[in-house]
Coordinates of C-alpha atoms in Angstrom, one line a residue:
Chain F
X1 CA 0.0 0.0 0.0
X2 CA 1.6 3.6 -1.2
X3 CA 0.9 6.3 1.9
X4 CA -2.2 8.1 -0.5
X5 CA -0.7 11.5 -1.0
X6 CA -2.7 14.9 -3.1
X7 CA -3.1 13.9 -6.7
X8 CA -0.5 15.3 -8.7
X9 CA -2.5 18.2 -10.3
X10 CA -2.8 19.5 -6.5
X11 CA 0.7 18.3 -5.9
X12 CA 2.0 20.4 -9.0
X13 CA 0.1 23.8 -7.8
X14 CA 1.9 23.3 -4.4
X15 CA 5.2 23.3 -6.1
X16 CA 4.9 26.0 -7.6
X17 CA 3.1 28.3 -4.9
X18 CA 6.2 27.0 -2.8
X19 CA 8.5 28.7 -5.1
X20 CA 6.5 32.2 -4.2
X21 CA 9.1 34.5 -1.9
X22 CA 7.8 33.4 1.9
X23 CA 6.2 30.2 1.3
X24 CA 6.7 27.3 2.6
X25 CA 5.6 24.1 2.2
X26 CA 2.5 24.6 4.8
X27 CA 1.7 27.7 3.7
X28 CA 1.7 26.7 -0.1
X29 CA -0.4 23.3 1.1
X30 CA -3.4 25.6 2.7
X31 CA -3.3 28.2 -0.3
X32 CA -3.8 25.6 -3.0
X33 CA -6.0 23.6 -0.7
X34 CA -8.2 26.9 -0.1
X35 CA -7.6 28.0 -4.1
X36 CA -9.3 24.0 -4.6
X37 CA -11.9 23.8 -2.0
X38 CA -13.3 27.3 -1.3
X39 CA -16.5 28.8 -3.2
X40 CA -15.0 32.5 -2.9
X41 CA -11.7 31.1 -4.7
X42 CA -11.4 31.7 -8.1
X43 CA -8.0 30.1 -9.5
X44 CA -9.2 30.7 -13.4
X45 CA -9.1 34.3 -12.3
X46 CA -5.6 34.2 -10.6
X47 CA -4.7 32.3 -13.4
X48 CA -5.9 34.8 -15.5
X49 CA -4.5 38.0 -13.8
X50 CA -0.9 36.2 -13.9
X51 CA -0.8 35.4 -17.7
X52 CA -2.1 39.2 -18.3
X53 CA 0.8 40.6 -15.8
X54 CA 3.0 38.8 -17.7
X55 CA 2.5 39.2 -21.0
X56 CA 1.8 43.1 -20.8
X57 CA 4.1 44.2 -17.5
X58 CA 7.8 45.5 -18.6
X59 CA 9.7 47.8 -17.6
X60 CA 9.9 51.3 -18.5
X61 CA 13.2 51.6 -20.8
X62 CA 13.4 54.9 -19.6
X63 CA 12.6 55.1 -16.2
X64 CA 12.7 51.0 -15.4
X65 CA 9.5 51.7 -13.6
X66 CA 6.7 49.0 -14.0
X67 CA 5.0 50.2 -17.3
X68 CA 2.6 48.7 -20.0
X69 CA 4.1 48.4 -23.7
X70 CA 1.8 51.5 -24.6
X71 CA 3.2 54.1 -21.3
X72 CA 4.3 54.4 -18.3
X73 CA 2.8 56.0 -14.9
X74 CA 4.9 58.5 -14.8
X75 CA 7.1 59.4 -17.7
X76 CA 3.9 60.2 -19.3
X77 CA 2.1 62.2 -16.7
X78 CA 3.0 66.1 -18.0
X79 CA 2.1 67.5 -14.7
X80 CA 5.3 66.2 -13.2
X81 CA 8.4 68.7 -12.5
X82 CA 11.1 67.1 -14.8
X83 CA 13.9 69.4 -13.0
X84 CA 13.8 67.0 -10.4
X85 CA 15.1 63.2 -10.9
X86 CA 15.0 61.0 -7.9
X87 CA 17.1 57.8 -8.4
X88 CA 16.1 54.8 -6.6
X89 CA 17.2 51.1 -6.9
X90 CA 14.5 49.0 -7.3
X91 CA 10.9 50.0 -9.2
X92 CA 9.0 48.7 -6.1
X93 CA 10.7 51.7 -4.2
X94 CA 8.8 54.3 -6.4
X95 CA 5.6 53.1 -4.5
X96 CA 6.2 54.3 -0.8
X97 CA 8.0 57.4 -1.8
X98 CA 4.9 58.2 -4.5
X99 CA 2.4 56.9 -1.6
X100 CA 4.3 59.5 1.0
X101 CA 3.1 62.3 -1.7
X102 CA 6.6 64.2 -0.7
X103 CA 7.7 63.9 -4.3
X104 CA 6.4 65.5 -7.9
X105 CA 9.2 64.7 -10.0
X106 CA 10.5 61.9 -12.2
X107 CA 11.9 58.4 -11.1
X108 CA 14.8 56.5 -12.3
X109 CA 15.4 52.7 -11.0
X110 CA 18.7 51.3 -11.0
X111 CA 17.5 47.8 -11.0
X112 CA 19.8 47.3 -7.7
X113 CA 22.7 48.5 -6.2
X114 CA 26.2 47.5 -6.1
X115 CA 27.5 44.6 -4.2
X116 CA 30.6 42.5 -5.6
X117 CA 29.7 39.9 -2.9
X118 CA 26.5 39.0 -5.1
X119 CA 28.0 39.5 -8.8
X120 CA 26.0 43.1 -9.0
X121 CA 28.4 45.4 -10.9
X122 CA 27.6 48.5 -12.5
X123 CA 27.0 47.5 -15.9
X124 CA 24.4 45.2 -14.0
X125 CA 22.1 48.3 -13.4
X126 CA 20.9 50.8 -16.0
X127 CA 23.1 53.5 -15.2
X128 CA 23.9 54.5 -19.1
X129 CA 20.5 55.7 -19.5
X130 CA 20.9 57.8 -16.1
X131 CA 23.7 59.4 -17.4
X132 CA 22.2 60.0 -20.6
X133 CA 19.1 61.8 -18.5
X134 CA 21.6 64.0 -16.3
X135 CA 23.4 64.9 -19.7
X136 CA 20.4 66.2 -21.3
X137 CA 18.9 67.4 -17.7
X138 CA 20.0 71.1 -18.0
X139 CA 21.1 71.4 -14.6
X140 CA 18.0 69.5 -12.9
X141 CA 18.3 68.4 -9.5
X142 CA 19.4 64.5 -9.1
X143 CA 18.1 62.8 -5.6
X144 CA 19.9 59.8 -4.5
X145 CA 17.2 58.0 -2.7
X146 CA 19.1 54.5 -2.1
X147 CA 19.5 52.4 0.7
X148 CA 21.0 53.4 3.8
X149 CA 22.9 50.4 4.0
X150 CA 26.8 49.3 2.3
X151 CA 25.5 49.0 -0.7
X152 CA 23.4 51.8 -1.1
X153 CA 26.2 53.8 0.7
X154 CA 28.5 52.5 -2.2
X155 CA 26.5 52.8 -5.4
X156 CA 25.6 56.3 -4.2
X157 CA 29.2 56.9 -4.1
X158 CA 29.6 55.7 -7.2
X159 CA 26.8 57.9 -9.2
X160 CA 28.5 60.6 -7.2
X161 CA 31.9 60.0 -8.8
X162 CA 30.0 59.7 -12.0
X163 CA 28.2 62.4 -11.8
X164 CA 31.4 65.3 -11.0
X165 CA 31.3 67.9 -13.2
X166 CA 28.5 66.9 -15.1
X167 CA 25.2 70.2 -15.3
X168 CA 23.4 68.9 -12.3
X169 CA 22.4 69.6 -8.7
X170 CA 23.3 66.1 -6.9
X171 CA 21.2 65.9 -3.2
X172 CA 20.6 62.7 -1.3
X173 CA 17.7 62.2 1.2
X174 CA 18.8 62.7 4.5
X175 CA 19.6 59.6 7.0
X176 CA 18.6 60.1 10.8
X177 CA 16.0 59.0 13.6
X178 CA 12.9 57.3 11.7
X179 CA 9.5 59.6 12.7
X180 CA 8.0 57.8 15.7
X181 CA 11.2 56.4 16.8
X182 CA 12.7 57.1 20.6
X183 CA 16.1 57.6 20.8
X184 CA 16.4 54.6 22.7
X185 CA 15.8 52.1 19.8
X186 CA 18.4 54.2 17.6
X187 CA 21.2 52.4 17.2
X188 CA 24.5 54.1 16.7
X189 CA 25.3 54.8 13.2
X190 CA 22.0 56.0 12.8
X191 CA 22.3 58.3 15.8
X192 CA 25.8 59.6 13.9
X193 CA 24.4 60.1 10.8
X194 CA 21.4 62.1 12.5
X195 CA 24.1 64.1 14.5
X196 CA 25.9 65.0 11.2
X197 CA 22.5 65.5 9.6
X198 CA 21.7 68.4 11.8
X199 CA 19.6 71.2 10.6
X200 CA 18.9 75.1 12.3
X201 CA 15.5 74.8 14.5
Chain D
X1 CA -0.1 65.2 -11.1
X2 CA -1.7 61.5 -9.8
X3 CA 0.5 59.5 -7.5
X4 CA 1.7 56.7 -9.2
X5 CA 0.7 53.5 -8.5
X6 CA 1.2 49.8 -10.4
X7 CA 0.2 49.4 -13.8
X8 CA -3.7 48.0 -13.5
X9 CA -2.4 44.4 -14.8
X10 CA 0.1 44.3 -11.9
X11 CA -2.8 46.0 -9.6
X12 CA -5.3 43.0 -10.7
X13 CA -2.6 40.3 -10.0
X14 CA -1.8 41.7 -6.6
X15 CA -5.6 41.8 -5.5
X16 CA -5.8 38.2 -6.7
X17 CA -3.3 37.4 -4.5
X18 CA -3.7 38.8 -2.0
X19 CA -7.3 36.7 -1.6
X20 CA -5.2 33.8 -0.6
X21 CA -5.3 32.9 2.9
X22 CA -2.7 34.2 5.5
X23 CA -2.2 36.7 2.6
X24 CA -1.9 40.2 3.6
X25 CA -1.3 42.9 1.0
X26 CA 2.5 43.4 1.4
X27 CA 2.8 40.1 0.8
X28 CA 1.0 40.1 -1.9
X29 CA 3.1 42.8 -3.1
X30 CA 6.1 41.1 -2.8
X31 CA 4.9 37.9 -4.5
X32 CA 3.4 40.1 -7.5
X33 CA 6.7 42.0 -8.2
X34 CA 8.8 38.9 -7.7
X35 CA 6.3 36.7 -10.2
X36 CA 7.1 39.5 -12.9
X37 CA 10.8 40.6 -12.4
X38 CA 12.6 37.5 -11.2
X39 CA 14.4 35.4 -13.9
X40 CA 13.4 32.1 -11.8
X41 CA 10.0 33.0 -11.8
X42 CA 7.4 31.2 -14.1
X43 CA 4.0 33.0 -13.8
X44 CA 3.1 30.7 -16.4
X45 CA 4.1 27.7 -15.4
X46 CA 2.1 28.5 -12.0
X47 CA -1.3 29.8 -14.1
X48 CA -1.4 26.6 -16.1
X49 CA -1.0 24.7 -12.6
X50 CA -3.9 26.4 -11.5
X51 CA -5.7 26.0 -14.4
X52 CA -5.0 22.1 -14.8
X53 CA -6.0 21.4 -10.7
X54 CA -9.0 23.5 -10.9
X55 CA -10.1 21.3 -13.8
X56 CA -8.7 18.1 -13.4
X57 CA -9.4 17.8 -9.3
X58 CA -12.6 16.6 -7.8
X59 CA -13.4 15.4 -4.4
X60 CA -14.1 11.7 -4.6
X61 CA -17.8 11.1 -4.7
X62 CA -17.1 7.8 -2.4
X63 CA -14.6 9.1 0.3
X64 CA -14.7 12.8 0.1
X65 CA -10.9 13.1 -0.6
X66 CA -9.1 14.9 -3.9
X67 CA -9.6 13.3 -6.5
X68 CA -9.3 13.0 -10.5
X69 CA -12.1 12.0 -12.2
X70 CA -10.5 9.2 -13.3
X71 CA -9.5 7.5 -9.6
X72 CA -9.2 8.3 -6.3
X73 CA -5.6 7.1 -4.5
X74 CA -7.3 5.5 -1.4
X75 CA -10.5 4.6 -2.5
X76 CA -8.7 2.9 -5.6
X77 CA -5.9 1.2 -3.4
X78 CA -6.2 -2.5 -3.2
X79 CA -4.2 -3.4 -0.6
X80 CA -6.1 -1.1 1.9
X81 CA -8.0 -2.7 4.3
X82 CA -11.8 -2.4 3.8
X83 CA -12.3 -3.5 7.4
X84 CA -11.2 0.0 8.8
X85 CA -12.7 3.1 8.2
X86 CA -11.4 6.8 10.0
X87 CA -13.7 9.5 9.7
X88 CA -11.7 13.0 9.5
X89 CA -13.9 16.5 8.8
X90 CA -11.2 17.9 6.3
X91 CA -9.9 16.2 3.3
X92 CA -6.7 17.7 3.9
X93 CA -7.0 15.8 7.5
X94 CA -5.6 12.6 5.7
X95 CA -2.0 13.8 4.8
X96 CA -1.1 13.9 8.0
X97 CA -2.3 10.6 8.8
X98 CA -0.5 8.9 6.0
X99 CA 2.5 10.8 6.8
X100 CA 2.4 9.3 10.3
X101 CA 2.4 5.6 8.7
X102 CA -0.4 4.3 11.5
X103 CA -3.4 3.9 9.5
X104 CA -3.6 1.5 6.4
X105 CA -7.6 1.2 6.1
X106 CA -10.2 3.4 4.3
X107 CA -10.9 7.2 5.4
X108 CA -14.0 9.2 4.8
X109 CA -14.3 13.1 5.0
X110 CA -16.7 14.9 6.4
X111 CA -15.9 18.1 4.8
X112 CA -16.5 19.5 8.0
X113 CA -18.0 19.3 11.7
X114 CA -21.1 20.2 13.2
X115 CA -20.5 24.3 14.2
X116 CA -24.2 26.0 14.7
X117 CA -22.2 29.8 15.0
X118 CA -21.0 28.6 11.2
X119 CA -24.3 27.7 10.0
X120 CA -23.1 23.7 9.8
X121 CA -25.7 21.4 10.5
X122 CA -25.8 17.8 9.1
X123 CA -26.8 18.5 6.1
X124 CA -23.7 20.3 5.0
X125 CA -21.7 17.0 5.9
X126 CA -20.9 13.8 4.3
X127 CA -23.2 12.0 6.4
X128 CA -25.8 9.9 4.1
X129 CA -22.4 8.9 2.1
X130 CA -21.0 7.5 5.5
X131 CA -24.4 5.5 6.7
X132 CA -24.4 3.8 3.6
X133 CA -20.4 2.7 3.7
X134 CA -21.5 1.9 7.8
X135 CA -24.3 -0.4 6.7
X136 CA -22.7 -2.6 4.3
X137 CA -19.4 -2.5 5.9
X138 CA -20.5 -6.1 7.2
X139 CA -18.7 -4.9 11.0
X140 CA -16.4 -3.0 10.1
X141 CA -14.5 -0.4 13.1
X142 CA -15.2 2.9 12.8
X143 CA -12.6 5.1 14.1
X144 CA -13.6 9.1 14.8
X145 CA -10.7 10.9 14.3
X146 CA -11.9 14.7 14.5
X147 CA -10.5 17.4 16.2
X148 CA -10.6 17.4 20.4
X149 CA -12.8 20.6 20.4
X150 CA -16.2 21.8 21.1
X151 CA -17.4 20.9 17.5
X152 CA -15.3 17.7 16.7
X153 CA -16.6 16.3 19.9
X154 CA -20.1 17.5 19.2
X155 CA -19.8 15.8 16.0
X156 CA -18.2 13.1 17.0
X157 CA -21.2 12.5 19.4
X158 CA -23.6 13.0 17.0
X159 CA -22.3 10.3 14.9
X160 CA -22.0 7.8 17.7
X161 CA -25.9 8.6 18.1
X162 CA -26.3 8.1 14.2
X163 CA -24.8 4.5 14.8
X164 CA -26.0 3.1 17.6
X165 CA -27.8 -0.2 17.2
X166 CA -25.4 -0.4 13.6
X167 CA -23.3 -3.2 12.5
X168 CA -20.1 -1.6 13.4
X169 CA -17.3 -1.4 15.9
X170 CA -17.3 2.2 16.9
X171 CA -13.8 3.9 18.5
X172 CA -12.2 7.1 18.5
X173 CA -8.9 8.7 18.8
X174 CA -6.9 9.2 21.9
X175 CA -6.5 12.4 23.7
X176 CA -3.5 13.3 26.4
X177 CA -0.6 14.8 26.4
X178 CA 1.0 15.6 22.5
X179 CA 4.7 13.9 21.7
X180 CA 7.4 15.9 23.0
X181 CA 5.0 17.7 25.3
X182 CA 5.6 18.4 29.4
X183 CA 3.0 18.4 31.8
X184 CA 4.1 22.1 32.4
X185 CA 2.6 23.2 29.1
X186 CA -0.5 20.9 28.8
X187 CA -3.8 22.6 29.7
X188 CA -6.1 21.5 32.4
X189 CA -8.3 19.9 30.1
X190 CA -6.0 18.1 28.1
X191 CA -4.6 16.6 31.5
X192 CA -8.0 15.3 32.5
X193 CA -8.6 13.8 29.2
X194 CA -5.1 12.4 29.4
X195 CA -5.9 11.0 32.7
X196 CA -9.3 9.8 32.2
X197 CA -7.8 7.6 29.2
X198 CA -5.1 6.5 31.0
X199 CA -3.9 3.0 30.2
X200 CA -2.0 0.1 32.0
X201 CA 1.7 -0.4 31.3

């Protein structure tokens, strides 16, 4: 007697829900038994909305934000201020810093940042068609809105050297004590960097 | 100037997913972006899995469990024995039981247990399917294996009602004390069901 085990269709949809990022095998086993079992659940639909995604999602080749092949969010909206550029490394950043409402400008995403320890080199991240941007930016303002960690420290460093002597205001958003945050919890680099960060009251 | 947000396509997949159980939108969020920009990903691959398990699986008209339409793993199995039957409420309640190696009879799923708050009553369960296994099972045992709370015990009892006076050998799972577990973390109720079904040594 074999130990009776999902048939392999269900088996096959846990596979690949197990691939998703944060799933695991449990997790993956309740979704696909829910997607199977459960009136409300509509897996044609899913099915649906991830063959659409896929087939009409790419990436803006100017911006790299997520666009359709016929525009994009935001290099087509004409009531944003093109002398401001705020460069970011992944697409999904563009959402919190557009939900924050703190920013009217245009985006660029790297794609990533630096980092020799996982293979990510410049020629990785779609830093030609920044600098092609900042050459034809006639002296706009250039944000470097990375990470405040190595990497971001180190690719901001890098589009810094890049950048010298090149028509444009370079500014990076400032690092410091996160709103709602006691000093307590601050750990000490980020109680340097908001030290150095001062600004007149 | 609208805040930008996700293409629609991207927008549709991400409420899709985020329908999923123990799905909350940043989840969602990250599973959407990482469906459509990570080289490993296949949102294909994981449509036409949904696709082919929405169509292909059934729940076996006999036993309750996943089935295709062409056979069901336990009910199909000859070398199972027909003289033991464990009732379960979920369908999803046999995995584990195979896993565990103990049980090499027939099961039968409920597809649920008696829950008055959740609008279950009798009819909603594989109940009629059961009585007819029960009266041609020529003696079989009957073993109740649903859960040790208010419900599962309600429905237990409410079966052991239904067959009273029944050809069969009615039994039910143990409760005590789980594997691994200390007294110090068992409840007061699991320790008197654990002693009340205390056995000799």
């Amino acid at each position: 007697m074999a130990r009776a085990d999902f048939p392999i269709p269900v088996r096959a949809l846990i596979d690949e829900l197990k691939r998703l990022p944060g799933i695991g095998p449990r997790s993956a086993e309740r979704m696909a038994v829910w997607l199977l079992q459960n009136r409300k659940a509509e897996p044609k639909v899913l099915a649906e909305a991830l063959v659409k995604a896929d087939e009409e999602i790419i990436a803006c080749p100017a911006c790299g934000f997520f666009a359709t092949r016929e525009s994009c969010g935001i290099c087509d909206d004409p009531k944003r201020d093109d002398s401001i550029l705020c460069v970011v490394e992944q697409a999904t950043d563009v959402i919190p810093l557009e939900r924050s409402g703190a920013f009217k400008g245009r985006y660029h995403c790297l794609g990533g940042k630096l980092s020799p320890l996982d293979r990510v080199s410049p020629e990785d991240l779609n830093i030609p068609s920044l600098m092609r941007r900042v050459e034809n930016g006639g002296g706009m303002e250039i944000i470097l809105a990375l990470g405040a960690d190595v990497e971001g420290e180190a690719t901001s460093n890098y589009l810094a050297d890049m950048m010298r002597g090149k028509p444009v205001k370079l500014t990076r958003i400032a690092q410091g004590l996160p709103a709602g945050g006691g000093l307590e919890h601050a750990d000490e680099l980020t109680l340097i960097r908001a030290l150095q960060g001062r600004r007149d009251f």
